[in-house]
mmCIF file with all atom_site columns, C-alpha atoms in Angstrom:
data_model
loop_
_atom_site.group_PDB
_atom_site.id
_atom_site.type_symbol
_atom_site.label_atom_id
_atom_site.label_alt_id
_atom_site.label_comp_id
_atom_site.label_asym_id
_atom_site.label_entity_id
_atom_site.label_seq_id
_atom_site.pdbx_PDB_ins_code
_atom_site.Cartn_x
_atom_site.Cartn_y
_atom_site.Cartn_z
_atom_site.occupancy
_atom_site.B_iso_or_equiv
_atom_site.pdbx_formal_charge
_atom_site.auth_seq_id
_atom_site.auth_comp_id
_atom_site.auth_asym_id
_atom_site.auth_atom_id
_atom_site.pdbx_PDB_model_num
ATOM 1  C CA . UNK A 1 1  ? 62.575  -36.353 -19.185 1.00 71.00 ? 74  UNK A CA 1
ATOM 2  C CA . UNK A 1 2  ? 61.998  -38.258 -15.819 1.00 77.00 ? 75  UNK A CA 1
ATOM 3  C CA . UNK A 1 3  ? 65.032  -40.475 -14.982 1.00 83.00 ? 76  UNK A CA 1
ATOM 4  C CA . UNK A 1 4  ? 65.391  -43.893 -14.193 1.00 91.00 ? 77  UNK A CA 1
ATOM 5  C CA . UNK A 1 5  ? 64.837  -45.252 -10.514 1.00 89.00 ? 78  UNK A CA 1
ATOM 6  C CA . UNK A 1 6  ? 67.646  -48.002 -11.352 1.00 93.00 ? 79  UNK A CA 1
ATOM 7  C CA . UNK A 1 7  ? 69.943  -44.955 -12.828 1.00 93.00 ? 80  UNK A CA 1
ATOM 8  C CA . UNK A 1 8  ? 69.492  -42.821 -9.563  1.00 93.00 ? 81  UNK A CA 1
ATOM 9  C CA . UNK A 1 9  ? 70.441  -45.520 -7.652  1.00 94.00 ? 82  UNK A CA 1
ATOM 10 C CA . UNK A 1 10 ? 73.481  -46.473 -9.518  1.00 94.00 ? 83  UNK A CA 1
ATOM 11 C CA . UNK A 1 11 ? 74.402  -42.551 -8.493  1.00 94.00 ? 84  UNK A CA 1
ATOM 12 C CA . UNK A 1 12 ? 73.405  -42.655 -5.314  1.00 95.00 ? 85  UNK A CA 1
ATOM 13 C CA . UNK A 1 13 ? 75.792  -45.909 -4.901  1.00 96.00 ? 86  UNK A CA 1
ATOM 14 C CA . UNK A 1 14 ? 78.849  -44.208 -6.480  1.00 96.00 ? 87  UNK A CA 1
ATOM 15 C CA . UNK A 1 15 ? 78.194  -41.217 -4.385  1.00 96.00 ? 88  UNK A CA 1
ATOM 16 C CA . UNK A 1 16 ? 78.434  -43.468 -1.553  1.00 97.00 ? 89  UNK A CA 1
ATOM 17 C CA . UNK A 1 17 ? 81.662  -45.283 -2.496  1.00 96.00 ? 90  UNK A CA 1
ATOM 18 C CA . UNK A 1 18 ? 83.252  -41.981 -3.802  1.00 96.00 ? 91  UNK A CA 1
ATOM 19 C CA . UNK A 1 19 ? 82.773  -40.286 0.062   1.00 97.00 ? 92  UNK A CA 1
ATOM 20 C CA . UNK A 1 20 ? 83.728  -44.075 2.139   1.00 96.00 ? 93  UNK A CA 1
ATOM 21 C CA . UNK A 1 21 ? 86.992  -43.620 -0.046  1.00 96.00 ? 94  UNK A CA 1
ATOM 22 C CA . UNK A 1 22 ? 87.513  -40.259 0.839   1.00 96.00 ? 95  UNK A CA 1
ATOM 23 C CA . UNK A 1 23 ? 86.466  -40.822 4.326   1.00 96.00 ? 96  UNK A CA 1
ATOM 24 C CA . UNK A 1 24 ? 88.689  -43.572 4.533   1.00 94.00 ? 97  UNK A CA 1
ATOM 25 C CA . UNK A 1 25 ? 91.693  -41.220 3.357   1.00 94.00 ? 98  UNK A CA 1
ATOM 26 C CA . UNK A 1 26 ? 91.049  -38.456 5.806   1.00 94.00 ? 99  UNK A CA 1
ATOM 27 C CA . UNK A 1 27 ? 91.337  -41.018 8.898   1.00 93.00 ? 100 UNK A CA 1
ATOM 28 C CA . UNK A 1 28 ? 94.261  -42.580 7.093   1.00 91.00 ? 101 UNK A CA 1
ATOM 29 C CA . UNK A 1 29 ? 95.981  -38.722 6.996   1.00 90.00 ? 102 UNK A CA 1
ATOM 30 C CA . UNK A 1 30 ? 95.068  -37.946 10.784  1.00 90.00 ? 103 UNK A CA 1
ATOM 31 C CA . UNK A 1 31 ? 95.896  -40.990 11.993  1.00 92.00 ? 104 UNK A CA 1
ATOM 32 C CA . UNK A 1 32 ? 97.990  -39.919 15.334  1.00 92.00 ? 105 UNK A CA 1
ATOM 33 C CA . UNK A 1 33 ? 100.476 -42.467 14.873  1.00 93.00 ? 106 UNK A CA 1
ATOM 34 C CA . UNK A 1 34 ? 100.847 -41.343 11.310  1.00 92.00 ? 107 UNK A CA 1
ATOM 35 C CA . UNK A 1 35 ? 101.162 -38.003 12.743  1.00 92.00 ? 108 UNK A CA 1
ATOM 36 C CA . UNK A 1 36 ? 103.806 -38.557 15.598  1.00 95.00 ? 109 UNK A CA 1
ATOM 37 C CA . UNK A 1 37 ? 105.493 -40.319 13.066  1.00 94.00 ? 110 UNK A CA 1
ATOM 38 C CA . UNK A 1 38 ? 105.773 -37.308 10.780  1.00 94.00 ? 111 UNK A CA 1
ATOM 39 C CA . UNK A 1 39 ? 106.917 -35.381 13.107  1.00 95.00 ? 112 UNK A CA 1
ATOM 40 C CA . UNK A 1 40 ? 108.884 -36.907 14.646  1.00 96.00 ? 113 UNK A CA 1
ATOM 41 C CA . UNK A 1 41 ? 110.748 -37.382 10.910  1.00 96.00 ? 114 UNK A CA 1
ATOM 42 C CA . UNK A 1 42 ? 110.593 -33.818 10.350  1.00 96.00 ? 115 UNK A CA 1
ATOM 43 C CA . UNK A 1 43 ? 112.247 -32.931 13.750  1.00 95.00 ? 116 UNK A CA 1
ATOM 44 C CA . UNK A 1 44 ? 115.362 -35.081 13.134  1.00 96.00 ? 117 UNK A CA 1
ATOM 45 C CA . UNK A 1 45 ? 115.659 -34.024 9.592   1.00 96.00 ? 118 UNK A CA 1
ATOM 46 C CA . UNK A 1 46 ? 115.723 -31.065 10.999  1.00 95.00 ? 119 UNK A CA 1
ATOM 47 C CA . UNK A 1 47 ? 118.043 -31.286 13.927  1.00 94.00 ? 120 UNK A CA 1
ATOM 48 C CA . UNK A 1 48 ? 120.610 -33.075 11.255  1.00 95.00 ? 121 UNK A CA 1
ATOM 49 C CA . UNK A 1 49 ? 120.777 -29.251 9.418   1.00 96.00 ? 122 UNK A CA 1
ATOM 50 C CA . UNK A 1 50 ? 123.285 -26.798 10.399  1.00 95.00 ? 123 UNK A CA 1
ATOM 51 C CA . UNK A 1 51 ? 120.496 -24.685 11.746  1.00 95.00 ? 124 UNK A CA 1
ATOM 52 C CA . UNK A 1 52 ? 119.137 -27.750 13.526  1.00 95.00 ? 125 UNK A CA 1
ATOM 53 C CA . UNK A 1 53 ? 122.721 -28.091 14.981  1.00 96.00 ? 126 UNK A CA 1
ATOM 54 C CA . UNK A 1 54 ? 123.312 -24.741 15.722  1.00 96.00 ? 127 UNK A CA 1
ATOM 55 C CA . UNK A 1 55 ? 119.909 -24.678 17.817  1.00 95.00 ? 128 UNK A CA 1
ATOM 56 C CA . UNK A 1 56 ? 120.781 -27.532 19.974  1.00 95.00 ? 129 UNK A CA 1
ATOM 57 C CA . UNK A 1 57 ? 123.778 -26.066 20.824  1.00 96.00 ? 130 UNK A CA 1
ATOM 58 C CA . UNK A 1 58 ? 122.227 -22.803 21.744  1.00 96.00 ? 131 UNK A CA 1
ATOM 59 C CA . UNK A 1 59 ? 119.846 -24.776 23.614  1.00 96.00 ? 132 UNK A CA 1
ATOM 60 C CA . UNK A 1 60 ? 122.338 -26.493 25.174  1.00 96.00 ? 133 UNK A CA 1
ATOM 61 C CA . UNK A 1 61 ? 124.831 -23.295 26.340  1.00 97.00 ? 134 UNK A CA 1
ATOM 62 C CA . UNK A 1 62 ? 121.183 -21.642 27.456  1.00 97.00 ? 135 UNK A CA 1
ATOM 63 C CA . UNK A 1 63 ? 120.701 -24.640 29.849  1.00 96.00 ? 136 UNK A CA 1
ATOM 64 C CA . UNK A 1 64 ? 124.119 -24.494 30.907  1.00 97.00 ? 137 UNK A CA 1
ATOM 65 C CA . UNK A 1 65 ? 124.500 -20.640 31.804  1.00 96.00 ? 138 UNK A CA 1
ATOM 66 C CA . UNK A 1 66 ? 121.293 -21.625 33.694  1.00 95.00 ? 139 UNK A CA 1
ATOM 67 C CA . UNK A 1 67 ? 122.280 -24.033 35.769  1.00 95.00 ? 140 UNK A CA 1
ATOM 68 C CA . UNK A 1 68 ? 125.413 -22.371 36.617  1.00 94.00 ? 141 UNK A CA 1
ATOM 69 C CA . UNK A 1 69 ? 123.845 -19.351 37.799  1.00 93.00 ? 142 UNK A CA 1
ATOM 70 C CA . UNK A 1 70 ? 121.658 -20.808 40.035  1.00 92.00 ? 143 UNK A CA 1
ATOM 71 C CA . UNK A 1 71 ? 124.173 -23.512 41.467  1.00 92.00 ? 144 UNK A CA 1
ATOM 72 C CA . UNK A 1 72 ? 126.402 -19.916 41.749  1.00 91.00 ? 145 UNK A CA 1
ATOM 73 C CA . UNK A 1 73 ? 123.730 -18.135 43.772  1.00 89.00 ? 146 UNK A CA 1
ATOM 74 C CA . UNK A 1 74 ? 122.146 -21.273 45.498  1.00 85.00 ? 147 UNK A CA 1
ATOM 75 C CA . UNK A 1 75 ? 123.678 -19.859 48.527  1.00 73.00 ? 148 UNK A CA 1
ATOM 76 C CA . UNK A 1 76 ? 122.964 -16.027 48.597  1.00 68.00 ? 149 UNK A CA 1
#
């Protein structure tokens, strides 16, 4: 049974505005400010953990012994 041109057309049109809607969701997902601000969300959630918390502060000793050794040996 040979379809209608108007019926194929009505498809081809909802095809269309089903993939500009998804389209317009992907670019709305990798938006890059949408994306720094996700980020940058999940890194002070994080840092406001006690595993967050403990990381800073082994950053921070890290940095410290660092500098110390080489202000300790500047001169050798």
């Amino acid at each position: 049974m040979p379809r209608d041109p108007r019926q194929i057309q009505l498809e081809i049109d909802a095809a269309r505005e089903s993939l500009a809607a998804t389209l317009d969701q992907l670019v709305f997902r990798s938006s890059p400010q949408r994306l720094k601000a996700r980020g940058q969300a999940a890194v002070q959630q994080f840092l406001q953990t006690p595993a967050g918390m403990a990381a800073v502060g082994a950053l921070g000793l890290l940095v410290t012994l660092v500098v110390v050794q080489k202000v300790r040996h500047r001169n050798d």
